[in-house]
Coordinates of C-alpha atoms in Angstrom, one line a residue:
Chain A
X2 CA 0.0 0.0 0.0
X3 CA 1.2 3.4 -1.1
X4 CA 1.2 5.6 2.1
X5 CA 1.9 9.3 2.5
X6 CA 2.7 10.9 5.9
X7 CA 1.8 14.6 6.0
X8 CA 3.3 16.6 8.8
X9 CA 1.4 20.0 9.1
X10 CA 2.6 23.0 11.0
X11 CA 5.1 25.7 11.4
X12 CA 8.6 24.8 12.7
X13 CA 9.4 28.3 14.0
X14 CA 6.3 28.8 16.1
X15 CA 7.1 26.7 19.2
X16 CA 4.6 23.8 19.4
X17 CA 2.9 24.6 16.1
X18 CA 5.5 22.4 14.3
X19 CA 5.1 19.3 16.4
X20 CA 3.3 17.5 13.6
X21 CA 6.2 18.0 11.3
X22 CA 8.7 17.0 14.0
X23 CA 6.9 13.7 14.6
X24 CA 6.7 13.1 10.8
X25 CA 10.5 13.7 10.6
X26 CA 11.0 11.4 13.6
X27 CA 9.1 8.6 11.7
X28 CA 11.2 9.2 8.6
X29 CA 14.3 8.8 10.6
X30 CA 13.1 5.6 12.2
X31 CA 12.1 4.2 8.7
X32 CA 13.7 6.1 5.8
X33 CA 11.5 4.2 3.4
X34 CA 8.4 6.1 4.5
X35 CA 7.2 8.8 2.3
X36 CA 6.9 12.0 4.3
X37 CA 5.9 15.6 3.3
X38 CA 5.8 18.8 5.3
X39 CA 3.4 21.5 4.7
X40 CA 2.1 24.7 6.3
X41 CA -1.2 24.6 4.4
X42 CA -4.6 23.5 5.3
X43 CA -7.6 21.7 3.8
X44 CA -8.1 22.0 0.1
X45 CA -4.8 23.8 -0.4
X46 CA -2.9 20.5 -0.1
X47 CA -5.3 18.4 -2.0
X48 CA -2.9 18.1 -5.0
X49 CA -0.2 16.7 -2.7
X50 CA -2.2 13.7 -1.6
X51 CA -3.7 12.5 -4.9
X52 CA -2.6 9.0 -5.9
X53 CA -1.9 7.6 -2.5
X54 CA -3.8 4.7 -1.0
X55 CA -3.4 5.9 2.5
X56 CA -2.8 9.2 4.1
X57 CA -1.6 9.9 7.7
X58 CA -2.0 13.5 8.8
X59 CA -0.1 14.7 11.9
X60 CA -1.0 18.2 13.1
X61 CA -1.2 20.2 16.3
X62 CA -4.5 21.2 18.0
X63 CA -5.7 23.4 20.9
X64 CA -8.8 22.2 22.6
X65 CA -10.7 23.7 25.5
X66 CA -9.6 21.4 28.4
X67 CA -6.7 19.7 26.7
X68 CA -3.5 18.7 28.3
X69 CA -0.4 19.7 26.3
X70 CA 1.3 16.6 24.8
X71 CA -1.9 14.5 24.6
X72 CA -2.5 12.6 21.4
X73 CA -5.9 12.4 19.7
X74 CA -6.9 10.3 16.7
X75 CA -9.6 12.1 14.7
X76 CA -11.9 11.1 11.9
X77 CA -12.4 13.2 8.8
X78 CA -16.0 13.8 9.9
X79 CA -14.7 15.4 13.2
X80 CA -13.2 18.2 11.1
X81 CA -16.5 19.2 9.6
X82 CA -17.5 22.7 10.8
X83 CA -20.8 22.9 12.7
X84 CA -23.8 24.3 10.9
X85 CA -23.7 27.5 13.0
X86 CA -20.4 28.5 11.5
X87 CA -20.5 27.8 7.8
X88 CA -17.3 29.0 6.3
X89 CA -17.6 31.8 3.9
X90 CA -15.2 30.5 1.3
X91 CA -12.9 28.0 2.8
X92 CA -14.0 24.4 3.0
X93 CA -12.9 21.7 5.5
X94 CA -10.6 18.8 4.9
X95 CA -13.5 16.3 4.7
X96 CA -15.3 18.3 2.0
X97 CA -12.0 18.9 0.2
X98 CA -11.6 15.1 -0.1
X99 CA -15.1 14.8 -1.4
X100 CA -14.3 17.4 -4.0
X101 CA -11.2 15.5 -5.1
X102 CA -13.2 12.3 -5.5
X103 CA -16.0 14.0 -7.3
X104 CA -13.5 15.5 -9.8
X105 CA -12.3 12.0 -10.6
X106 CA -8.9 12.0 -8.7
X107 CA -7.7 9.0 -6.9
X108 CA -7.9 10.1 -3.3
X109 CA -6.5 8.1 -0.4
X110 CA -8.9 5.4 0.6
X111 CA -7.7 5.2 4.2
X112 CA -7.1 8.4 6.2
X113 CA -5.8 8.7 9.7
X114 CA -5.6 12.1 11.4
X115 CA -3.5 12.5 14.5
X116 CA -3.5 15.8 16.5
X117 CA -1.2 16.7 19.4
X118 CA -2.5 19.0 22.0
X119 CA -0.2 22.0 22.2
X120 CA 0.6 24.7 24.7
X121 CA 2.0 27.6 22.6
X122 CA 2.0 28.5 19.0
X123 CA 2.0 32.3 19.2
X124 CA 5.6 32.9 20.0
X125 CA 8.6 32.4 17.7
X126 CA 10.9 29.5 18.7
X127 CA 12.3 26.4 17.0
X128 CA 11.9 24.2 20.1
X129 CA 8.6 22.9 21.4
X130 CA 7.6 23.6 25.0
X131 CA 8.9 21.0 27.4
X132 CA 5.5 19.3 28.0
X133 CA 5.1 18.7 24.3
X134 CA 8.8 18.0 23.4
X135 CA 9.2 15.2 25.9
X136 CA 6.2 13.4 24.5
X137 CA 7.4 13.3 20.9
X138 CA 9.2 9.9 21.0
X139 CA 6.2 8.3 22.8
X140 CA 3.7 9.8 20.3
X141 CA 5.8 8.7 17.3
X142 CA 5.9 5.2 18.8
X143 CA 2.1 5.2 19.3
X144 CA 1.5 6.2 15.7
X145 CA 4.0 3.6 14.4
X146 CA 2.2 1.0 16.5
X147 CA -1.3 2.1 15.5
X148 CA -0.5 2.4 11.8
X149 CA 1.9 -0.6 11.7
X150 CA 4.6 1.5 10.1
Chain B
X15 CA -5.8 7.0 22.8
X16 CA -8.5 9.5 23.3
X17 CA -11.0 10.1 20.6
X18 CA -12.7 13.5 20.6
X19 CA -15.1 15.5 18.7
X20 CA -13.1 18.6 17.7
X21 CA -13.8 21.7 19.7
X22 CA -10.9 24.0 19.1
X23 CA -10.5 27.1 21.2
X24 CA -11.5 30.3 19.6
X25 CA -8.3 32.1 19.7
X26 CA -9.4 35.7 20.0
X27 CA -6.0 36.9 19.3
X28 CA -6.1 34.9 16.1
X29 CA -9.2 36.6 14.7
X30 CA -9.3 39.0 11.8
X31 CA -12.0 41.5 12.7
X32 CA -14.0 43.9 10.6
X33 CA -15.4 46.5 13.0
X34 CA -18.3 48.5 11.7
X35 CA -19.7 51.5 13.7
X36 CA -23.1 52.9 12.9
X37 CA -24.5 56.3 13.6
X38 CA -27.9 57.3 15.0
X39 CA -29.5 56.8 11.5
X40 CA -28.1 53.3 11.2
X41 CA -25.6 54.3 8.5
X42 CA -22.0 53.4 8.7
X43 CA -19.9 56.1 10.3
X44 CA -16.6 54.3 10.5
X45 CA -15.2 50.8 9.7
X46 CA -11.8 49.2 9.9
X47 CA -10.1 45.9 9.6
X48 CA -8.2 44.7 12.6
X49 CA -5.8 41.8 12.1
X50 CA -3.6 40.0 14.5
X51 CA 0.1 40.0 13.8
X52 CA 2.8 37.9 15.3
X53 CA 5.6 40.3 16.3
X54 CA 9.1 39.3 17.0
X55 CA 10.3 37.5 13.9
X56 CA 13.0 40.0 13.3
X57 CA 14.3 39.5 16.8
X58 CA 14.1 35.8 16.5
X59 CA 16.3 36.0 13.4
X60 CA 19.0 38.2 14.8
X61 CA 22.1 36.3 16.0
X62 CA 21.7 33.6 13.3
X63 CA 23.9 33.0 10.3
X64 CA 22.3 35.0 7.4
X65 CA 22.5 31.9 5.1
X66 CA 19.8 30.2 7.3
X67 CA 17.3 32.9 6.3
X68 CA 16.0 31.4 3.0
X69 CA 15.1 28.3 5.0
X70 CA 13.6 30.0 8.0
X71 CA 11.7 32.7 6.2
X72 CA 9.6 30.1 4.3
X73 CA 7.9 29.5 7.6
X74 CA 6.8 33.1 8.2
X75 CA 3.8 32.7 6.0
X76 CA 1.9 29.5 5.2
X77 CA 0.7 30.8 1.9
X78 CA 3.7 32.4 0.3
X79 CA 6.8 30.5 1.4
X80 CA 8.4 30.6 -2.0
X81 CA 8.1 34.4 -2.1
X82 CA 10.0 34.7 1.2
X83 CA 12.5 32.2 0.1
X84 CA 13.3 34.1 -3.0
X85 CA 13.4 37.6 -1.4
X86 CA 15.7 36.2 1.2
X87 CA 18.0 34.4 -1.3
X88 CA 18.2 37.7 -3.3
X89 CA 19.0 39.6 -0.1
X90 CA 21.9 37.1 0.4
X91 CA 23.2 37.8 -3.2
X92 CA 23.3 41.5 -2.3
X93 CA 24.8 40.8 1.1
X94 CA 27.7 38.9 -0.4
X95 CA 27.8 41.1 -3.5
X96 CA 27.6 38.0 -5.7
X97 CA 25.7 37.8 -9.0
X98 CA 24.0 34.5 -9.6
X99 CA 25.0 32.6 -12.8
X100 CA 22.7 33.1 -15.8
X101 CA 21.4 29.5 -15.4
X102 CA 20.8 30.0 -11.7
X103 CA 18.7 33.1 -12.5
X104 CA 16.6 31.2 -15.0
X105 CA 16.1 28.2 -12.6
X106 CA 15.0 30.7 -9.8
X107 CA 12.7 32.5 -12.1
X108 CA 11.0 29.4 -13.4
X109 CA 10.4 28.3 -9.8
X110 CA 9.1 31.7 -8.9
X111 CA 6.7 31.9 -11.8
X112 CA 5.4 28.4 -11.3
X113 CA 4.6 29.4 -7.7
X114 CA 3.0 32.7 -8.8
X115 CA 0.7 30.9 -11.3
X116 CA -0.5 28.2 -8.9
X117 CA -1.0 30.7 -6.1
X118 CA -3.1 33.1 -8.3
X119 CA -5.2 30.2 -9.7
X120 CA -5.8 29.0 -6.2
X121 CA -7.0 32.4 -5.1
X122 CA -9.2 33.0 -8.1
X123 CA -11.0 29.7 -7.9
X124 CA -11.1 29.0 -4.1
X125 CA -11.2 32.4 -2.5
X126 CA -12.0 35.4 -4.6
X127 CA -13.8 33.8 -7.6
X128 CA -16.8 32.4 -5.7
X129 CA -18.0 35.9 -5.2
X130 CA -18.3 36.3 -8.9
X131 CA -18.7 32.9 -10.3
X132 CA -21.4 32.0 -7.7
X133 CA -22.6 35.5 -6.9
X134 CA -21.8 38.2 -4.3
X135 CA -25.1 37.7 -2.5
X136 CA -25.5 34.0 -3.0
X137 CA -26.0 32.0 0.2
X138 CA -22.7 31.4 2.1
X139 CA -22.8 27.6 1.8
X140 CA -22.7 27.8 -2.0
X141 CA -20.1 30.6 -2.2
X142 CA -17.1 28.3 -2.3
X143 CA -15.2 26.0 -4.6
X144 CA -18.1 23.6 -4.7
X145 CA -20.3 26.4 -6.0
X146 CA -17.7 27.3 -8.5
X147 CA -17.4 23.7 -9.7
X148 CA -21.2 23.5 -10.0
X149 CA -21.2 26.6 -12.2
X150 CA -18.0 26.2 -14.1
X151 CA -18.2 22.5 -14.6
X152 CA -16.4 19.4 -13.3
X153 CA -13.8 19.6 -16.0
X154 CA -12.6 23.0 -15.0
X155 CA -12.6 22.0 -11.3
X156 CA -10.4 19.0 -12.2
X157 CA -8.0 21.2 -14.2
X158 CA -7.6 23.7 -11.3
X159 CA -6.3 20.8 -9.1
X160 CA -4.3 19.3 -12.0
X161 CA -2.6 22.5 -12.8
X162 CA -1.5 23.1 -9.2
X163 CA -0.3 19.5 -9.0
X164 CA 1.9 19.9 -12.0
X165 CA 3.3 23.4 -11.1
X166 CA 4.0 22.2 -7.5
X167 CA 5.9 19.3 -9.0
X168 CA 8.0 22.0 -10.7
X169 CA 8.6 23.5 -7.3
X170 CA 9.5 20.1 -6.0
X171 CA 12.0 19.5 -8.9
X172 CA 13.7 22.8 -8.4
X173 CA 13.1 23.7 -4.7
X174 CA 13.5 20.2 -3.3
X175 CA 10.0 20.3 -1.7
X176 CA 6.6 21.2 -3.1
X177 CA 5.7 23.7 -0.4
X178 CA 8.8 25.1 1.4
X179 CA 11.7 25.3 -1.0
X180 CA 15.3 24.9 0.1
X181 CA 17.3 25.6 -3.1
X182 CA 18.4 29.2 -2.8
X183 CA 22.1 30.0 -2.1
X184 CA 23.9 33.3 -2.3
X185 CA 25.1 33.4 -6.0
X186 CA 22.8 30.7 -7.3
X187 CA 20.9 27.5 -6.5
X188 CA 21.8 24.2 -5.1
X189 CA 20.7 21.8 -7.8
X190 CA 21.0 21.7 -11.6
X191 CA 18.1 20.7 -13.9
X192 CA 18.4 17.5 -16.0
X193 CA 17.0 17.2 -19.6
X194 CA 14.3 14.8 -18.2
X195 CA 13.3 17.4 -15.6
X196 CA 13.2 20.1 -18.3
X197 CA 10.6 18.0 -20.2
X198 CA 8.4 17.8 -17.1
X199 CA 8.7 21.5 -16.6
X200 CA 7.7 22.2 -20.2
X201 CA 4.7 19.9 -19.9
X202 CA 3.6 21.7 -16.8
X203 CA 4.1 25.1 -18.4
X204 CA 2.0 24.0 -21.4
X205 CA -0.8 22.7 -19.2
X206 CA -0.7 25.9 -17.2
X207 CA -0.9 28.2 -20.2
X208 CA -3.8 26.3 -21.6
X209 CA -5.7 26.4 -18.3
X210 CA -5.1 30.1 -17.8
X211 CA -6.6 30.7 -21.2
X212 CA -9.6 28.6 -20.1
X213 CA -9.8 30.6 -16.8
X214 CA -9.8 34.0 -18.7
X215 CA -12.5 32.6 -21.0
X216 CA -14.5 31.7 -18.0
X217 CA -14.1 35.2 -16.5
X218 CA -15.3 36.5 -19.9
X219 CA -18.4 34.3 -19.9
X220 CA -19.4 34.5 -16.3
X221 CA -18.3 37.9 -15.2
X222 CA -17.9 40.2 -18.2
X223 CA -21.1 39.1 -19.9
X224 CA -23.0 39.9 -16.7
X225 CA -23.8 43.6 -16.7
X226 CA -24.4 43.6 -12.9
X227 CA -21.0 42.2 -12.2
X228 CA -19.3 44.7 -14.6
X229 CA -21.2 47.5 -12.9
X230 CA -20.0 46.2 -9.5
X231 CA -16.4 46.1 -10.7
X232 CA -16.4 49.6 -12.2
X233 CA -18.8 51.2 -9.7
X234 CA -17.8 53.7 -7.0
X235 CA -18.2 51.3 -4.0
X236 CA -15.0 49.6 -4.7
X237 CA -12.9 52.4 -6.2
X238 CA -9.9 54.3 -4.8
X239 CA -7.6 56.7 -6.7
X240 CA -4.2 55.8 -5.2
X241 CA -0.6 55.5 -6.2
X242 CA 0.7 52.1 -7.4
X243 CA 3.9 50.2 -6.9
X244 CA 5.5 47.2 -8.6
X245 CA 8.7 45.7 -10.1
X246 CA 9.3 46.3 -13.8
X247 CA 11.9 44.9 -16.2
X248 CA 14.1 47.1 -18.5
X249 CA 11.2 47.6 -20.9
X250 CA 8.8 48.6 -18.1
X251 CA 7.1 45.2 -18.4
X252 CA 5.8 43.3 -15.3
X253 CA 8.4 41.1 -13.7
X254 CA 7.9 39.1 -10.5
X255 CA 11.5 38.1 -9.9
X256 CA 13.7 41.1 -10.6
X257 CA 13.9 44.7 -11.9
X258 CA 13.4 48.2 -10.7
X259 CA 10.6 49.4 -8.4
X260 CA 8.3 51.7 -10.3
X261 CA 5.7 54.0 -8.8
X262 CA 2.9 55.7 -10.7
X263 CA 0.6 58.4 -9.5
X264 CA -3.2 58.2 -9.5
X265 CA -3.1 59.6 -13.1
X266 CA -0.8 56.8 -14.2
X267 CA 2.2 59.1 -14.6
X268 CA 5.6 57.7 -13.4
X269 CA 6.3 59.2 -10.0
X270 CA 9.5 57.3 -9.0
X271 CA 11.7 54.5 -10.3
X272 CA 14.4 53.1 -8.1
X273 CA 16.7 50.2 -7.2
X274 CA 15.5 48.3 -4.1
X275 CA 18.6 49.4 -2.2
X276 CA 17.1 52.9 -2.2
X277 CA 13.7 51.8 -0.7
X278 CA 14.2 53.8 2.5
X279 CA 14.3 57.0 0.4
X280 CA 10.8 56.2 -0.8
X281 CA 8.8 53.9 1.6
X282 CA 8.0 54.8 5.2
X283 CA 5.8 53.1 7.7
X284 CA 3.0 54.7 9.7
X285 CA 1.8 53.4 13.0
X286 CA -1.7 53.6 14.5
X287 CA -2.6 52.9 18.2
X288 CA -5.4 50.5 17.4
X289 CA -3.4 47.9 15.5
X290 CA 0.1 46.3 15.4
X291 CA 0.0 46.4 11.6
X292 CA 2.3 49.1 10.1
X293 CA 1.0 51.1 7.2
X294 CA 3.4 51.7 4.3
X295 CA 3.2 55.0 2.5
X296 CA 5.3 57.1 0.0
X297 CA 7.7 59.2 1.9
X298 CA 7.9 61.8 -0.8
X299 CA 4.1 62.4 -0.7
X300 CA 3.6 62.0 3.0
X301 CA 1.1 60.3 5.3
X302 CA -2.2 62.2 5.2
X303 CA -4.4 59.6 6.8
X304 CA -6.6 56.9 5.3
X305 CA -7.5 58.9 2.2
X306 CA -6.8 58.5 -1.5
X307 CA -5.8 61.1 -4.2
X308 CA -2.6 62.7 -5.3
X309 CA -2.0 64.4 -2.0
X310 CA -2.0 61.1 0.0
X311 CA 1.0 58.8 0.2
X312 CA -1.1 55.7 0.3
X313 CA -0.1 53.3 -2.5
X314 CA -1.3 49.9 -3.6
X315 CA 0.6 46.8 -4.6
X316 CA -0.3 43.3 -6.0
X317 CA -1.8 42.3 -9.4
X318 CA -3.7 45.4 -10.4
X319 CA -1.0 47.7 -9.1
X320 CA 1.7 45.8 -11.1
X321 CA -0.3 46.1 -14.2
X322 CA -0.9 49.8 -13.6
X323 CA 2.8 50.6 -13.1
X324 CA 3.9 48.6 -16.2
X325 CA 3.8 49.4 -19.9
X326 CA 2.6 45.8 -20.6
X327 CA 3.3 42.1 -20.2
X328 CA 6.5 40.5 -21.6
X329 CA 4.7 37.5 -23.1
X330 CA 2.3 37.5 -26.1
X331 CA -0.9 36.0 -24.7
X332 CA -0.7 37.9 -21.4
X333 CA -0.1 41.1 -23.4
X334 CA -3.4 40.4 -25.3
X335 CA -5.2 39.8 -22.1
X336 CA -3.7 43.0 -20.6
X337 CA -4.8 45.1 -23.5
X338 CA -8.3 43.7 -23.3
X339 CA -8.6 44.4 -19.6
X340 CA -7.6 48.1 -20.0
X341 CA -9.8 48.5 -23.0
X342 CA -12.9 47.2 -21.2
X343 CA -12.2 49.1 -18.0
X344 CA -11.5 52.4 -19.8
X345 CA -7.7 52.8 -19.9
X346 CA -4.9 53.1 -17.4
X347 CA -4.7 53.3 -14.5
X348 CA -7.6 51.2 -13.3
X349 CA -8.7 52.1 -9.8
X350 CA -11.3 49.5 -9.2
X351 CA -10.4 47.2 -6.4
X352 CA -12.4 44.3 -7.8
X353 CA -10.3 44.4 -11.0
X354 CA -7.5 42.8 -8.9
X355 CA -9.2 39.5 -9.7
X356 CA -9.0 40.1 -13.4
X357 CA -5.4 41.3 -13.1
X358 CA -4.6 38.1 -11.2
X359 CA -5.7 36.0 -14.1
X360 CA -3.7 38.1 -16.6
X361 CA -0.7 37.6 -14.3
X362 CA -1.3 33.8 -14.0
X363 CA -1.2 33.6 -17.8
X364 CA 2.1 35.6 -17.9
X365 CA 3.7 33.5 -15.2
X366 CA 2.7 30.3 -17.0
X367 CA 4.0 31.6 -20.4
X368 CA 7.2 32.7 -18.6
X369 CA 7.7 29.2 -17.1
X370 CA 7.4 27.8 -20.6
X371 CA 9.7 30.3 -22.2
X372 CA 12.5 29.8 -19.6
X373 CA 12.1 26.0 -19.7
X374 CA 12.8 26.0 -23.4
X375 CA 16.0 28.0 -22.9
X376 CA 19.1 25.9 -24.0
X377 CA 21.1 27.3 -21.0
X378 CA 18.7 25.9 -18.5
X379 CA 20.4 22.5 -18.0
X380 CA 23.9 23.9 -17.7
X381 CA 25.7 22.7 -14.6
X382 CA 27.0 26.2 -13.9
X383 CA 24.5 27.0 -11.2
X384 CA 26.4 29.0 -8.5
X385 CA 29.0 31.7 -8.2
X386 CA 30.8 31.3 -4.9
X387 CA 30.7 34.4 -2.7
X388 CA 34.0 35.9 -1.6
X389 CA 33.1 39.4 -0.4
X390 CA 32.8 40.2 3.3
X391 CA 29.1 40.6 4.2
X392 CA 27.6 43.8 5.7
X393 CA 24.2 44.7 4.3
X394 CA 21.9 43.0 1.8
X395 CA 18.4 43.9 0.5
X396 CA 16.3 41.6 -1.7
X397 CA 12.9 42.2 -3.4
X398 CA 10.4 40.1 -5.3
X399 CA 6.8 40.6 -6.3
X400 CA 4.9 38.2 -4.1
X401 CA 1.4 37.2 -5.3
X402 CA 0.2 39.8 -2.8
X403 CA 2.6 42.5 -3.7
X404 CA 6.1 43.9 -3.3
X405 CA 8.1 42.0 -0.6
X406 CA 11.3 43.3 0.8
X407 CA 13.9 41.6 3.0
X408 CA 16.7 43.8 4.5
X409 CA 19.5 42.2 6.5
X410 CA 22.6 43.6 8.2
X411 CA 25.3 41.4 9.5
X412 CA 28.7 41.4 11.1
X413 CA 31.8 40.4 9.1
X414 CA 31.1 36.7 9.7
X415 CA 27.6 37.0 8.3
X416 CA 25.8 36.8 11.6
X417 CA 22.6 38.8 11.5
X418 CA 22.6 42.0 13.6
X419 CA 19.4 43.5 12.1
X420 CA 16.5 42.2 10.1
X421 CA 13.7 44.2 8.5
X422 CA 10.9 42.8 6.4
X423 CA 8.3 44.8 4.6
X424 CA 5.7 42.3 3.6
X425 CA 3.2 42.7 0.8
X426 CA 0.0 42.9 2.8
X427 CA 1.6 45.7 4.9
X428 CA 2.1 47.7 1.7
X429 CA -1.6 47.3 1.0
X430 CA -2.9 47.7 4.5
X431 CA -3.9 51.3 4.4
X432 CA -5.8 50.8 1.2
X433 CA -7.5 47.6 2.5
X434 CA -8.8 49.6 5.5
X435 CA -10.0 52.4 3.2
X436 CA -11.7 49.9 0.9
X437 CA -13.5 48.1 3.8
X438 CA -14.7 51.5 5.1
X439 CA -15.9 52.7 1.8
X440 CA -17.8 49.5 1.0
X441 CA -19.4 49.6 4.5
X442 CA -20.4 53.3 4.1
X443 CA -21.9 52.7 0.6
X444 CA -23.7 49.5 1.5
X445 CA -25.1 49.8 5.0
X446 CA -28.1 52.1 5.2
X447 CA -30.7 52.5 8.0
X448 CA -29.2 49.8 10.1
X449 CA -29.8 47.1 7.5
X450 CA -26.9 44.6 7.6
X451 CA -27.7 41.4 5.8
X452 CA -25.3 38.5 5.3
X453 CA -25.1 39.5 1.6
X454 CA -24.1 43.0 2.5
X455 CA -21.5 41.8 4.9
X456 CA -20.1 39.5 2.3
X457 CA -19.9 42.5 -0.1
X458 CA -17.9 44.3 2.5
X459 CA -15.6 41.4 2.9
X460 CA -15.2 41.3 -0.9
X461 CA -13.4 44.7 -0.5
X462 CA -10.6 43.1 1.3
X463 CA -10.7 39.7 -0.3
X464 CA -9.7 41.3 -3.6
X465 CA -6.3 42.1 -2.2
X466 CA -5.8 38.4 -1.2
X467 CA -4.4 39.5 2.1
X468 CA -2.4 37.0 4.1
X469 CA -3.1 37.8 7.8
X470 CA -1.8 35.9 10.7
X471 CA -1.1 33.0 8.4
X472 CA 1.9 31.9 10.5
X473 CA 0.0 29.5 12.7
X474 CA -1.6 26.4 11.4
X475 CA -3.1 24.5 14.2
X476 CA -6.3 22.7 13.3
X477 CA -8.8 23.6 12.0
X478 CA -6.3 25.5 9.9
X479 CA -8.0 28.7 8.8
X480 CA -7.9 32.1 10.3
X481 CA -11.3 33.0 11.6
X482 CA -12.8 36.3 10.6
X483 CA -15.3 38.1 12.7
X484 CA -17.5 40.9 11.5
X485 CA -18.9 43.1 14.3
X486 CA -21.5 45.8 13.9
X487 CA -22.0 48.4 16.7
X488 CA -24.8 51.0 17.0
X489 CA -24.2 54.7 17.8
X490 CA -24.0 53.9 21.6
X491 CA -21.3 51.3 21.1
X492 CA -23.6 48.2 21.7
X493 CA -22.9 45.2 19.5
X494 CA -25.9 44.7 17.2
X495 CA -24.6 42.0 14.9
X496 CA -21.7 39.5 14.9
X497 CA -20.9 37.2 12.1
X498 CA -18.2 34.6 12.3
X499 CA -16.5 33.0 9.4
X500 CA -14.2 30.0 9.1
X501 CA -14.6 29.3 12.8

């Protein structure tokens, strides 16, 4: 199976880049893995994922009662916006994939989305905060186990 | 592992806000756009080796990494006083134009276009790429994605990665182009040229044949008589990668033309207490507030500005499209903000033709891709035309090349005074007697969407879009309407 690991985030905004750091970690563990980094969201990266059977997205997230360093596994459907807040022009990842399929592109059949709860992404810095940084090896291990990488 | 239903925090500091203040009659008295900005990048960079900058600056902005990479690489050329080899310049320019074309097409179809293709007052759920596909057809939708895929493959070939390039070195690039790669680039260029012609045809059919849309574009609601700024080549044609900065006045007459090293003699920044965003203005006209006209130093950058400052496009098909635009809109300069969308398509065609032209150049596959720098570094300034306008990187270093001072003037900052003026003018024209429908608010948002501004795009945590809030206040300061987008 043809798999792409997509690390999303910004490596100079403290914890924002944790998804990319984990993706890089996985690549170091297994150089045969196909890994891409992007700072884009939703439909903007549609063209990058066409043709793969499986897509693993790793990104950061801030939730209301979240504990920094916690790992969540999300479903595409979870990323749909609620009806109260219909986006003006942007569309969510789930809809972006529907668009891709509708337009006849071979979109990944299996999609896993991992999100890591973060503490800070509003200050410049190349290092993650301690709470997040020390969890990176463990999280990478969890993803490898879950995805059988 | 915990499974949750996503409930991301509303980061108030991450909101773009349009604030609209009404008077006793319910008409708009004042409106402004407030956008969050992450400060401190300059300080973060200081103390680092300058050659790290092309890699780091790609991360400032999630939407225009290639623009920052290129402005930074050119600042390094200047810092080490080294001219890139002819082949290196061509490789850089191909990459830059491939980026420009894919970015413009993305904006037109996904962000700005829905207002026209689907309709400015159409219900919000339809006003997106899905609505565009429904109207423009599946084939066009597929081609948008395919064109981006091919052009981003060009970025991958040259830049090492499809999104954040790593190829720029002072004096050149890090990797030569093979004959096989040249073929791929040519195919991508051909595809892009064909699709841009389709996109302009679509604009013709859907927008120009609709009298209401043409009236909207040319009407007073979205018009400002300002100065314009952009890079031009030796024939005063639009160039995204290199050239001289040209400024024209509101009558289209050349006001200034200068090398980027002299930018401080021409561009100054104004600060307001209610926002962190700095407002660029022309030093030799002066800051007169948020007003247009010849007496005000407010200028505009980005697609329409570039076309206004130039004498034409350097490629044949784009030149035809350029002539048509000015013919329909009544000659140069065009002051209609919504014409930015049309200018964006003209530029996408030029960028695609330029990719093709450079890809066919026999020198492209030469292994001579870098001149090694030997001078002692001190100060370097680089400029490119980012999709969103003139982008300047200015570095000072010690003799080892360690950064002591960094100043970036980003494209949206150059447009920020005009964006505020456009939002206010649209709000004043459209809001009457306290009536503020969703459609009206969207038409106000259109005023700033035309500029394709990139606000607070540096953070990318899920759900991945910057939320925009529109707040309307009555004459007593009470909030009467709030609309949230992209929450």
